[in-house]
Steps between C-alpha positions, in 0.01 A plus 500: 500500500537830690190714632493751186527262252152300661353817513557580133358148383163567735506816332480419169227223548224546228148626689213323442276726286169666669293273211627157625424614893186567377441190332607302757285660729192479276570072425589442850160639586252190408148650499606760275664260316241242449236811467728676224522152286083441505471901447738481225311129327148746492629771330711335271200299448317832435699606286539244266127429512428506119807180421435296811109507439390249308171619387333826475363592863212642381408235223166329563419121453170380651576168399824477723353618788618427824723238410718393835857593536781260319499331859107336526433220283358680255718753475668585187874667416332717246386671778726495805346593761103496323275723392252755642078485454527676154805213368767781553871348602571501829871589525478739226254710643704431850841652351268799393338513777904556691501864286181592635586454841870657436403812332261575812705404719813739374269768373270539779829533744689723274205736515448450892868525540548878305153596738599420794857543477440863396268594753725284792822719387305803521385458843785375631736766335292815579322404795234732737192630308590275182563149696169564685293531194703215296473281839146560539409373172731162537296462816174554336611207199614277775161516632355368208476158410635438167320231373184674581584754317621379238188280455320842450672686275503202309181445455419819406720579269581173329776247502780490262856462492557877472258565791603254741866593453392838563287402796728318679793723450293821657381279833831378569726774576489480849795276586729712246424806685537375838814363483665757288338786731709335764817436367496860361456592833754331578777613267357908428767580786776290385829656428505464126156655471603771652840542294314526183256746646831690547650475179170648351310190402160547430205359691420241194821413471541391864190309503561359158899433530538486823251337715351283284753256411554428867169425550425269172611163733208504763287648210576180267345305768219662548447460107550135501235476764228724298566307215443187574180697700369600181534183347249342773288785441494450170409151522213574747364799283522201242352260650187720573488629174539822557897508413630390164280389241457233280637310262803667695705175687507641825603283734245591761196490195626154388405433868175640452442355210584140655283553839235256309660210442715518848359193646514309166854648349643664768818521290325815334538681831818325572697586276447882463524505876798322553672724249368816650606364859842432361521876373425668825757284686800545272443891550440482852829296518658752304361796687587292846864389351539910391393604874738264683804593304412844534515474851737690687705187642500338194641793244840428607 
């Protein structure tokens, strides 16, 4: 077979399409794997709540009380994994209790994210007098400890699910708006920023078009991070009663709730913990797996 004629056949050669790379990339990578599979069991678990439940989570019994998971001798498959100090099911309220933590955990880091995103591209895009004010008040949250604060306004105004959403989403913008400060930094010289400034684009459009989808990787992150740093905070809010509120199946007030009978049934303190333990790894393997393959050395 002559030269041309090899050339033409290596030529023709179907390429692999950008999805399957991807793909490849993402299974070959087994933290992010493994963490994408348990992240994936918890929401879908979520999710379908009301059919895999079987019993009301907020149904009380006082004469089923504290019956032992399906496991202990006395345990029962009515209820799988037992029931609380006022007879309500254990793994119902525990597949509730998976929303809870998963609406505060995406909704407290979508509103952190849009904070702290905004204010890190508008330092890092404008710069001098701007940067120094923006800059000065990331310092002055970084200085603050958030669980102290948070304990505070808590406790003053209340706990709910609408506050401590809220609460937690305003205290942890810090992270957004340090890293995208610095990658806009970064990229406010580049040459296609300054193409569209020539073509006429408007400032909006160039922080809105053009620098902030190439900023969205390190930013997705950072949002994996603060969410599964809500959830704990949550949890700890909960656990001190001054964060969600019963007959709500928090994870971290089922905790609470449980504290009692720890040396007695320490499956009541088990279990919620085991499940909130197992939702703060699978993101941080996720947010770990995202980091890696974002890597410079590893995008190719």
């Amino acid at each position: 077979m002559s030269t041309t004629a090899m050339n033409t056949n290596e030529s023709v050669l179907p390429e692999i399409p950008a999805w399957r790379k991807a793909l490849k990339r993402v299974l070959g990578h087994h933290s992010l794997t493994l963490g994408g599979i348990l992240l994936l069991v918890i929401v879908l678990a979520g999710l379908f709540a009301p059919i895999l439940a079987p019993h009301d989570p907020y149904a009380q019994d006082v004469s089923q009380r504290m019956i032992p998971p399906v496991w202990h001798a006395k345990g029962s498959w009515e209820h799988i994994l037992g029931t609380d100090k006022l007879g309500r099911d254990y793994l119902s309220r525990l597949l509730y209790g998976a929303r809870i933590s998963l609406i505060i955990g995406v909704a407290a880091a979508f509103i952190s994210g849009v904070i702290g995103t905004t204010l890190g591209i508008i330092a890092g895009y404008f710069g001098g007098k701007t940067d120094s004010v923006i800059s000065y008040f990331i310092t002055t949250r970084l200085s603050m400890p958030v669980i102290l604060v948070a304990l505070a306004m808590a406790s003053l105004v209340g706990g709910s699910l609408q506050i401590i959403i809220t609460l937690l989403g305003v205290l942890l913008w810090d992270r957004f708006a340090v890293v995208a400060r610095a990658t806009t930094q970064q990229l406010r010289e580049s040459e296609f920023i300054a193409s569209a400034k020539v073509l006429g684009a408007s400032t909006p459009y160039i922080l809105l078009r053009e620098l902030l989808p190439n900023i969205l990787s390190p930013l997705i992150v950072v949002a994996t991070l603060e969410m599964a740093h809500a959830i704990l905070l949550e949890a700890t809010l909960s656990f001190l009663g001054l964060g969600v509120q019963p007959p709500l199946p928090s994870w971290g007030l089922m905790v609470a709730e449980g504290k009692a009978y720890m040396f007695f049934q320490p499956w009541v303190i088990a279990i919620p913990g085991i499940a909130l333990m197992v939702l703060v790894m699978a993101i941080n393997l996720v947010g770990d797996g995202l980091r890696d393959l974002n890597a410079p050395q590893n995008r190719s």
